[in-house]
Amino acid sequence: MTPPEGTDLPVVLLSHRGPVSFERDPEGGRTASRGAGGLVTALTGLVSDLPDAVWVCAAASGEDAAVAAEHGGRAVRVSLDAEPRVLDEDHGDAGGAPTMRLRLVEVDPKAHDDFYTVIANPLLWFLQHGMYGLALDPRLTKREHAAWEDGYVAVNRQFADAVVEEVKAVGGRALVMLHDYHFYLVGQQVREQCPEALLSFFLHIPWPGPDAWRVLPPPWRERVLHGLLGNDVVAFHTEGFARNFLLSAQELLGLPVDLEAMTVRVGDRTVAARHYPISIDVAAIRELAASPEVAEHAAALAETFGGDDRQLILRVDRTDPSKNIVRGFEAFGTLLEDHPELAGRVTFLALLQPSRQDVPEYADYLAEIGATVARINAAHGGEGWEPVDLRLGDDLALAVAAYSVCDVLMVNALADGMNLVAKESVVVNRRDGVLALSENTGAHQELGAFAVTLYPFDIQQQADALHAALIMDGALRRARREAAARVVEENDIAKWLHAQLSDLGVTPGPASDPGAASDPEPASDPGAG
Amino acid sequence: MTPPEGTDLPVVLLSHRGPVSFERDPEGGRTASRGAGGLVTALTGLVSDLPDAVWVCAAASGEDAAVAAEHGGRAVRVSLDAEPRVLDEDHGDAGGAPTMRLRLVEVDPKAHDDFYTVIANPLLWFLQHGMYGLALDPRLTKREHAAWEDGYVAVNRQFADAVVEEVKAVGGRALVMLHDYHFYLVGQQVREQCPEALLSFFLHIPWPGPDAWRVLPPPWRERVLHGLLGNDVVAFHTEGFARNFLLSAQELLGLPVDLEAMTVRVGDRTVAARHYPISIDVAAIRELAASPEVAEHAAALAETFGGDDRQLILRVDRTDPSKNIVRGFEAFGTLLEDHPELAGRVTFLALLQPSRQDVPEYADYLAEIGATVARINAAHGGEGWEPVDLRLGDDLALAVAAYSVCDVLMVNALADGMNLVAKESVVVNRRDGVLALSENTGAHQELGAFAVTLYPFDIQQQADALHAALIMDGALRRARREAAARVVEENDIAKWLHAQLSDLGVTPGPASDPGAASDPEPASDPGAG
């Protein structure tokens, strides 16, 4: 990649889910909610420092679409306080709160459905997490081919057009930051129309080796790869994913790659594959952990599971097959068989958020989870002791409370780009809890040295590892938990973002900075109306 | 690898299935049958030229075990005529037929079952063909751990001991040729005990990238890799598999690899990863094709399916999920939907050999095959036309007859180390048949340029490709079939073997050649009694 000479560049962000979404309340008023999660927090922090930055995302609700329509599809300025609102003017009164420019893109519902529920989830998600038993699935038929063209390709084109419009609005030079597997094709299209833009792409899920990509027919996989190679930098959570990307370009496109420099040549351009492990907002999660709501949950959990001779194993996950929840319970069942002395003394609390229940594999998987828990509780429970306490729902305060009081946190994902549950738990745990962490998570690169490693397909090994965690010496537990917490503190979400910007050689800046624009005329800003 | 200075080396072969197996007939006499297949033919040709070569394999029957027991477990000399028999003396009378030394290794049935039906098939086979939907399978429990130690590891040790005994019997220097996924651990053990042996390993199935191997817990996968790295050369069908092997050594063991030289350093040794596409015995299959039995089958097929306006699509496969039979039929069903003009004019003849029906996935797969055929025949057949003619059985003469008269041969495997059906068909076909060949077969490297390429997960593309094959211009069909046949003629099984020996820098020779033995004393030959 060739870093631009200017150090300040206006920023255009793209992600499928945005930082703010609007709803209509029963009284007919407009309400808004902030997106959750470290990524939204980090990127919100970035763009709220930059008055002209713009965040492009999908209109996620009817009210989002209404907001977009009211403004002719252009970006709107919103305040970023507890109750975000659309500001009337480009510099309208936010009451001192930070503001950001938001471009909500309304997508035809049928096209979005094809894009989202036929191609991105499940096809790309399953492929990239290695979840196809290839004997019968996937099956690419007319329906999938139509969904690819009229859904994935069309929606990518629509978002690329929106990004191009924003880049051109600032004179053609901008730092464009594209996010995740929804938008593999955007980079190439923006490059073609905005050759002076600096394009970076970040993938939040695993990138498997070339073999896995052969599940897609060549026209699809070549389009995915060429789409990504339109960027200057393609970034991943781990070095292994970055290497897999280069090997895919080599094997599937025949391009020359340099595995030392971690680059690939495409025509006269060089594209870099980089890795930046994403993280969490440590201060924010600790602030939440200190809240009365969490304290109340923690007290209730201590009441239920506490006591000197009792221990708590915890997991917090979406009910996604990639999270490997069934094998985790089977490992716990094996642990109880192998160690009858644990009867009545250890409980497995599982806080699970039902996920994608419109996808048959996900519905089946949730049923298998329920069946497995019932078998284990029937086989091992009794005398007032329920070995597995399964709670379905989505309650961040409860999860943080459980992080704080658990003795073992189990993360046994069969594949996971990063896994932020592991990072969250080590910075709020108060019982020197042991992290039991799958080797197939991105987080294992950073935290594996301080964790009990789990091999996700090996149920016996996971049972043995849980036992090792439960009987681990207190001083060792403490030392490891503290070391893991330090790693997360030192590599928090701010560092993740700053490392990328630093490597790109840019300081994001306002569009009006003349050093950033290649156009000698000051850039006009039609997108901010 | 360091080629030995001597050019002639005695040969010790190891494969799970051997070239001859004995049975007891109803009258109590001993009968024997020759193993089929190109590998057995090629290696039989090699060792029958070398009076002191020995082939180590598993006793596959009770009578094999009896033969082994009668000779104290040592190698026996057998004649290689139409009715092989054990010769009384090391140089007993074979009536002019070639002979070979055969060492049948009897394995404890329980250990063999663990080795074969728990670990090698299905675990390694499924893993290496990408057939696990990882959400629920595989599950490694106490049973699999015990099968690994008491089955796979123990059986590998037993065969390694037999090989070591044979190598030591010829003075410690020999060319040891190990075959296939049953014996990953043997190389390292032979190297430790026979440091002067030249060890080569050949894998007949795919070697996937490092990610796939993470399905095995680290102690297993490290043992597999270190077992293979005990060889001087590890050979595969394709360059892609060889590269995957080196990447596995790099990623899973942290060893330095050279992807240009295709080598990996292990301590002070260098191990080479090579590729040699296996092939067929062209003369033998053509001889069979010219036999009266095949002619009779061909006439019957022409009677059933012939006629100027009729065409025949053929597949010949084991009912292994890796062969992708269900999607093949679904593609044919799509073809009939998209092209109603084909009704009554094209038949899909499927000669399928039931396989591994004791493995639940295989039994389920056969059921799915039957269900799919029934659906397609019910939806599209009628007026005396059955679109799919499914025949279960194992009849080589019928298969060769069908090769000779088909218009299209379909090979749509989702993963296949080589696929010899494709090679057999192009050298005996007499109707300028079109090869429709999966990109995920080793054979596609050699024959893809002369085939219609199939993308095995894309049912619509396979339907379109079948149509393109059916309407292909006659001159193009002929040119392609002839070109494909020439490729196979020029790269037949003999070349596969000679290329390996040439790269190893050796001419196999008798053990008594003083140039081959490091031991100054002439080697005794206790294994040949």
Short mmCIF file of N, CA and C in Angstrom, two decimals, chain A residues 342-434:
data_model
loop_
_atom_site.label_atom_id
_atom_site.label_comp_id
_atom_site.label_asym_id
_atom_site.label_seq_id
_atom_site.Cartn_x
_atom_site.Cartn_y
_atom_site.Cartn_z
N LEU A 342 -17.63 -34.39 43.03
CA LEU A 342 -18.09 -33.04 42.73
C LEU A 342 -19.61 -32.88 42.86
N ALA A 343 -20.30 -33.99 43.04
CA ALA A 343 -21.77 -33.92 43.10
C ALA A 343 -22.21 -32.93 44.16
N GLY A 344 -23.08 -32.02 43.75
CA GLY A 344 -23.62 -31.03 44.67
C GLY A 344 -22.69 -29.87 44.95
N ARG A 345 -21.47 -29.91 44.40
CA ARG A 345 -20.49 -28.88 44.75
C ARG A 345 -20.11 -27.97 43.59
N VAL A 346 -20.56 -28.32 42.40
CA VAL A 346 -20.22 -27.46 41.26
C VAL A 346 -21.46 -27.33 40.37
N THR A 347 -21.70 -26.12 39.89
CA THR A 347 -22.83 -25.85 39.00
C THR A 347 -22.30 -25.19 37.74
N PHE A 348 -22.93 -25.55 36.63
CA PHE A 348 -22.59 -24.94 35.34
C PHE A 348 -23.72 -23.98 35.00
N LEU A 349 -23.44 -22.68 35.12
CA LEU A 349 -24.43 -21.65 34.75
C LEU A 349 -24.19 -21.25 33.30
N ALA A 350 -25.22 -21.41 32.48
CA ALA A 350 -25.09 -21.08 31.05
C ALA A 350 -26.06 -19.97 30.71
N LEU A 351 -25.54 -18.80 30.41
CA LEU A 351 -26.37 -17.66 29.99
C LEU A 351 -26.31 -17.60 28.48
N LEU A 352 -27.38 -18.06 27.85
CA LEU A 352 -27.36 -18.22 26.40
C LEU A 352 -28.41 -17.34 25.74
N GLN A 353 -27.97 -16.68 24.71
CA GLN A 353 -28.86 -15.78 23.96
C GLN A 353 -29.31 -16.49 22.70
N PRO A 354 -30.61 -16.82 22.58
CA PRO A 354 -31.07 -17.49 21.36
C PRO A 354 -30.72 -16.66 20.13
N SER A 355 -30.30 -17.34 19.08
CA SER A 355 -29.75 -16.64 17.93
C SER A 355 -30.27 -17.25 16.64
N ARG A 356 -30.66 -16.42 15.68
CA ARG A 356 -31.01 -16.83 14.32
C ARG A 356 -31.94 -18.05 14.26
N GLN A 357 -33.01 -17.97 15.04
CA GLN A 357 -33.90 -19.12 15.12
C GLN A 357 -34.70 -19.34 13.83
N ASP A 358 -34.57 -18.43 12.86
CA ASP A 358 -35.20 -18.65 11.56
C ASP A 358 -34.33 -19.54 10.67
N VAL A 359 -33.11 -19.79 11.08
CA VAL A 359 -32.23 -20.69 10.32
C VAL A 359 -32.37 -22.09 10.93
N PRO A 360 -32.76 -23.09 10.12
CA PRO A 360 -33.05 -24.42 10.70
C PRO A 360 -31.89 -24.99 11.53
N GLU A 361 -30.67 -24.84 11.07
CA GLU A 361 -29.53 -25.37 11.82
C GLU A 361 -29.46 -24.78 13.23
N TYR A 362 -29.86 -23.51 13.34
CA TYR A 362 -29.80 -22.86 14.64
C TYR A 362 -30.92 -23.34 15.55
N ALA A 363 -32.10 -23.52 14.97
CA ALA A 363 -33.22 -24.03 15.76
C ALA A 363 -32.92 -25.45 16.25
N ASP A 364 -32.37 -26.28 15.34
CA ASP A 364 -32.00 -27.64 15.73
C ASP A 364 -30.94 -27.63 16.83
N TYR A 365 -30.02 -26.70 16.70
CA TYR A 365 -28.93 -26.66 17.67
C TYR A 365 -29.44 -26.27 19.06
N LEU A 366 -30.36 -25.32 19.10
CA LEU A 366 -30.95 -24.94 20.39
C LEU A 366 -31.68 -26.13 21.01
N ALA A 367 -32.38 -26.89 20.17
CA ALA A 367 -33.08 -28.08 20.69
C ALA A 367 -32.07 -29.09 21.24
N GLU A 368 -30.97 -29.26 20.56
CA GLU A 368 -29.93 -30.21 21.02
C GLU A 368 -29.32 -29.74 22.34
N ILE A 369 -29.19 -28.43 22.49
CA ILE A 369 -28.70 -27.88 23.76
C ILE A 369 -29.66 -28.27 24.88
N GLY A 370 -30.95 -28.02 24.66
CA GLY A 370 -31.95 -28.35 25.68
C GLY A 370 -31.95 -29.84 26.02
N ALA A 371 -31.85 -30.67 25.00
CA ALA A 371 -31.86 -32.12 25.22
C ALA A 371 -30.64 -32.55 26.03
N THR A 372 -29.50 -31.97 25.71
CA THR A 372 -28.26 -32.36 26.40
C THR A 372 -28.31 -31.95 27.88
N VAL A 373 -28.81 -30.74 28.12
CA VAL A 373 -28.92 -30.28 29.52
C VAL A 373 -29.88 -31.19 30.29
N ALA A 374 -30.99 -31.55 29.67
CA ALA A 374 -31.96 -32.42 30.36
C ALA A 374 -31.31 -33.77 30.71
N ARG A 375 -30.56 -34.34 29.76
CA ARG A 375 -29.90 -35.63 30.02
C ARG A 375 -28.93 -35.53 31.20
N ILE A 376 -28.15 -34.46 31.19
CA ILE A 376 -27.13 -34.33 32.24
C ILE A 376 -27.79 -34.09 33.59
N ASN A 377 -28.79 -33.23 33.63
CA ASN A 377 -29.44 -32.96 34.91
C ASN A 377 -30.17 -34.19 35.43
N ALA A 378 -30.77 -34.96 34.51
CA ALA A 378 -31.46 -36.19 34.94
C ALA A 378 -30.45 -37.21 35.45
N ALA A 379 -29.31 -37.32 34.79
CA ALA A 379 -28.33 -38.35 35.16
C ALA A 379 -27.59 -38.01 36.45
N HIS A 380 -27.35 -36.72 36.69
CA HIS A 380 -26.44 -36.37 37.79
C HIS A 380 -27.08 -35.56 38.90
N GLY A 381 -28.21 -34.89 38.64
CA GLY A 381 -28.74 -33.99 39.64
C GLY A 381 -29.50 -34.72 40.75
N GLY A 382 -29.99 -33.94 41.71
CA GLY A 382 -30.77 -34.53 42.79
C GLY A 382 -30.49 -33.84 44.10
N GLU A 383 -31.31 -34.09 45.09
CA GLU A 383 -31.15 -33.51 46.43
C GLU A 383 -30.97 -32.00 46.35
N GLY A 384 -31.80 -31.37 45.53
CA GLY A 384 -31.77 -29.92 45.46
C GLY A 384 -30.66 -29.34 44.60
N TRP A 385 -29.89 -30.21 43.96
CA TRP A 385 -28.77 -29.72 43.13
C TRP A 385 -29.08 -29.96 41.65
N GLU A 386 -29.09 -28.88 40.88
CA GLU A 386 -29.27 -28.98 39.44
C GLU A 386 -27.91 -28.71 38.81
N PRO A 387 -27.29 -29.70 38.21
CA PRO A 387 -25.90 -29.50 37.73
C PRO A 387 -25.77 -28.36 36.72
N VAL A 388 -26.72 -28.30 35.75
CA VAL A 388 -26.65 -27.22 34.76
C VAL A 388 -27.82 -26.28 34.98
N ASP A 389 -27.52 -24.99 35.11
CA ASP A 389 -28.57 -23.97 35.19
C ASP A 389 -28.55 -23.22 33.87
N LEU A 390 -29.51 -23.56 33.00
CA LEU A 390 -29.55 -22.98 31.67
C LEU A 390 -30.53 -21.81 31.66
N ARG A 391 -30.05 -20.63 31.30
CA ARG A 391 -30.92 -19.46 31.25
C ARG A 391 -30.82 -18.82 29.87
N LEU A 392 -31.95 -18.80 29.19
CA LEU A 392 -32.00 -18.21 27.86
C LEU A 392 -32.44 -16.75 27.98
N GLY A 393 -31.71 -15.87 27.33
CA GLY A 393 -32.06 -14.46 27.39
C GLY A 393 -30.87 -13.63 26.97
N ASP A 394 -31.00 -12.32 27.21
CA ASP A 394 -29.92 -11.42 26.80
C ASP A 394 -29.86 -10.30 27.82
N ASP A 395 -29.04 -10.48 28.82
CA ASP A 395 -28.99 -9.52 29.92
C ASP A 395 -27.53 -9.26 30.25
N LEU A 396 -27.02 -8.14 29.72
CA LEU A 396 -25.59 -7.86 29.88
C LEU A 396 -25.22 -7.67 31.34
N ALA A 397 -26.10 -7.05 32.12
CA ALA A 397 -25.79 -6.81 33.54
C ALA A 397 -25.68 -8.15 34.28
N LEU A 398 -26.57 -9.08 33.96
CA LEU A 398 -26.48 -10.41 34.58
C LEU A 398 -25.19 -11.10 34.16
N ALA A 399 -24.84 -10.98 32.87
CA ALA A 399 -23.62 -11.63 32.40
C ALA A 399 -22.40 -11.07 33.12
N VAL A 400 -22.35 -9.75 33.26
CA VAL A 400 -21.19 -9.14 33.92
C VAL A 400 -21.15 -9.55 35.39
N ALA A 401 -22.30 -9.63 36.01
CA ALA A 401 -22.34 -10.11 37.40
C ALA A 401 -21.81 -11.54 37.49
N ALA A 402 -22.21 -12.37 36.54
CA ALA A 402 -21.76 -13.76 36.54
C ALA A 402 -20.25 -13.84 36.28
N TYR A 403 -19.75 -13.01 35.34
CA TYR A 403 -18.29 -12.94 35.15
C TYR A 403 -17.59 -12.69 36.48
N SER A 404 -18.18 -11.79 37.26
CA SER A 404 -17.46 -11.34 38.45
C SER A 404 -17.39 -12.42 39.53
N VAL A 405 -18.37 -13.33 39.54
CA VAL A 405 -18.41 -14.29 40.66
C VAL A 405 -18.05 -15.72 40.25
N CYS A 406 -17.78 -15.99 38.96
CA CYS A 406 -17.54 -17.38 38.56
C CYS A 406 -16.14 -17.85 38.92
N ASP A 407 -16.00 -19.16 39.07
CA ASP A 407 -14.69 -19.78 39.33
C ASP A 407 -14.00 -20.21 38.04
N VAL A 408 -14.81 -20.58 37.06
CA VAL A 408 -14.26 -20.98 35.76
C VAL A 408 -15.15 -20.38 34.68
N LEU A 409 -14.55 -19.72 33.70
CA LEU A 409 -15.31 -19.29 32.52
C LEU A 409 -14.93 -20.21 31.37
N MET A 410 -15.94 -20.87 30.78
CA MET A 410 -15.67 -21.79 29.68
C MET A 410 -15.97 -21.13 28.34
N VAL A 411 -14.96 -21.12 27.48
CA VAL A 411 -15.11 -20.68 26.09
C VAL A 411 -14.50 -21.79 25.24
N ASN A 412 -15.34 -22.61 24.65
CA ASN A 412 -14.80 -23.77 23.92
C ASN A 412 -15.18 -23.73 22.43
N ALA A 413 -15.35 -22.51 21.89
CA ALA A 413 -15.78 -22.34 20.50
C ALA A 413 -14.97 -23.20 19.54
N LEU A 414 -15.66 -23.77 18.55
CA LEU A 414 -14.91 -24.55 17.57
C LEU A 414 -14.21 -23.65 16.57
N ALA A 415 -14.66 -22.45 16.42
CA ALA A 415 -13.96 -21.43 15.63
C ALA A 415 -14.54 -20.10 16.04
N ASP A 416 -13.70 -19.11 16.27
CA ASP A 416 -14.17 -17.80 16.71
C ASP A 416 -13.11 -16.78 16.34
N GLY A 417 -13.54 -15.76 15.61
CA GLY A 417 -12.58 -14.75 15.17
C GLY A 417 -11.76 -14.22 16.33
N MET A 418 -12.43 -13.81 17.41
CA MET A 418 -11.73 -13.30 18.59
C MET A 418 -12.30 -13.93 19.84
N ASN A 419 -13.54 -13.66 20.19
CA ASN A 419 -14.24 -13.98 21.42
C ASN A 419 -13.96 -12.94 22.50
N LEU A 420 -14.90 -12.02 22.64
CA LEU A 420 -14.74 -10.94 23.61
C LEU A 420 -15.23 -11.32 24.99
N VAL A 421 -16.04 -12.37 25.10
CA VAL A 421 -16.48 -12.86 26.41
C VAL A 421 -15.25 -13.16 27.27
N ALA A 422 -14.25 -13.80 26.67
CA ALA A 422 -13.04 -14.14 27.41
C ALA A 422 -12.37 -12.87 27.95
N LYS A 423 -12.33 -11.84 27.10
CA LYS A 423 -11.64 -10.61 27.52
C LYS A 423 -12.45 -9.87 28.58
N GLU A 424 -13.76 -9.83 28.40
CA GLU A 424 -14.61 -9.15 29.39
C GLU A 424 -14.48 -9.80 30.76
N SER A 425 -14.51 -11.13 30.77
CA SER A 425 -14.56 -11.81 32.06
C SER A 425 -13.29 -11.58 32.87
N VAL A 426 -12.13 -11.59 32.21
CA VAL A 426 -10.90 -11.49 33.01
C VAL A 426 -10.71 -10.12 33.63
N VAL A 427 -11.35 -9.08 33.08
CA VAL A 427 -11.16 -7.77 33.69
C VAL A 427 -12.19 -7.44 34.77
N VAL A 428 -13.23 -8.26 34.90
CA VAL A 428 -14.20 -7.96 35.98
C VAL A 428 -14.31 -9.07 37.02
N ASN A 429 -13.68 -10.21 36.79
CA ASN A 429 -13.81 -11.32 37.74
C ASN A 429 -13.19 -10.95 39.08
N ARG A 430 -13.85 -11.38 40.16
CA ARG A 430 -13.36 -11.03 41.50
C ARG A 430 -13.04 -12.26 42.34
N ARG A 431 -13.09 -13.45 41.72
CA ARG A 431 -12.81 -14.67 42.49
C ARG A 431 -11.59 -15.41 41.96
N ASP A 432 -10.72 -14.70 41.25
CA ASP A 432 -9.58 -15.36 40.61
C ASP A 432 -10.05 -16.56 39.79
N GLY A 433 -11.05 -16.26 38.98
CA GLY A 433 -11.61 -17.29 38.12
C GLY A 433 -10.59 -17.73 37.07
N VAL A 434 -10.71 -18.98 36.67
CA VAL A 434 -9.83 -19.55 35.66
C VAL A 434 -10.52 -19.43 34.30
#
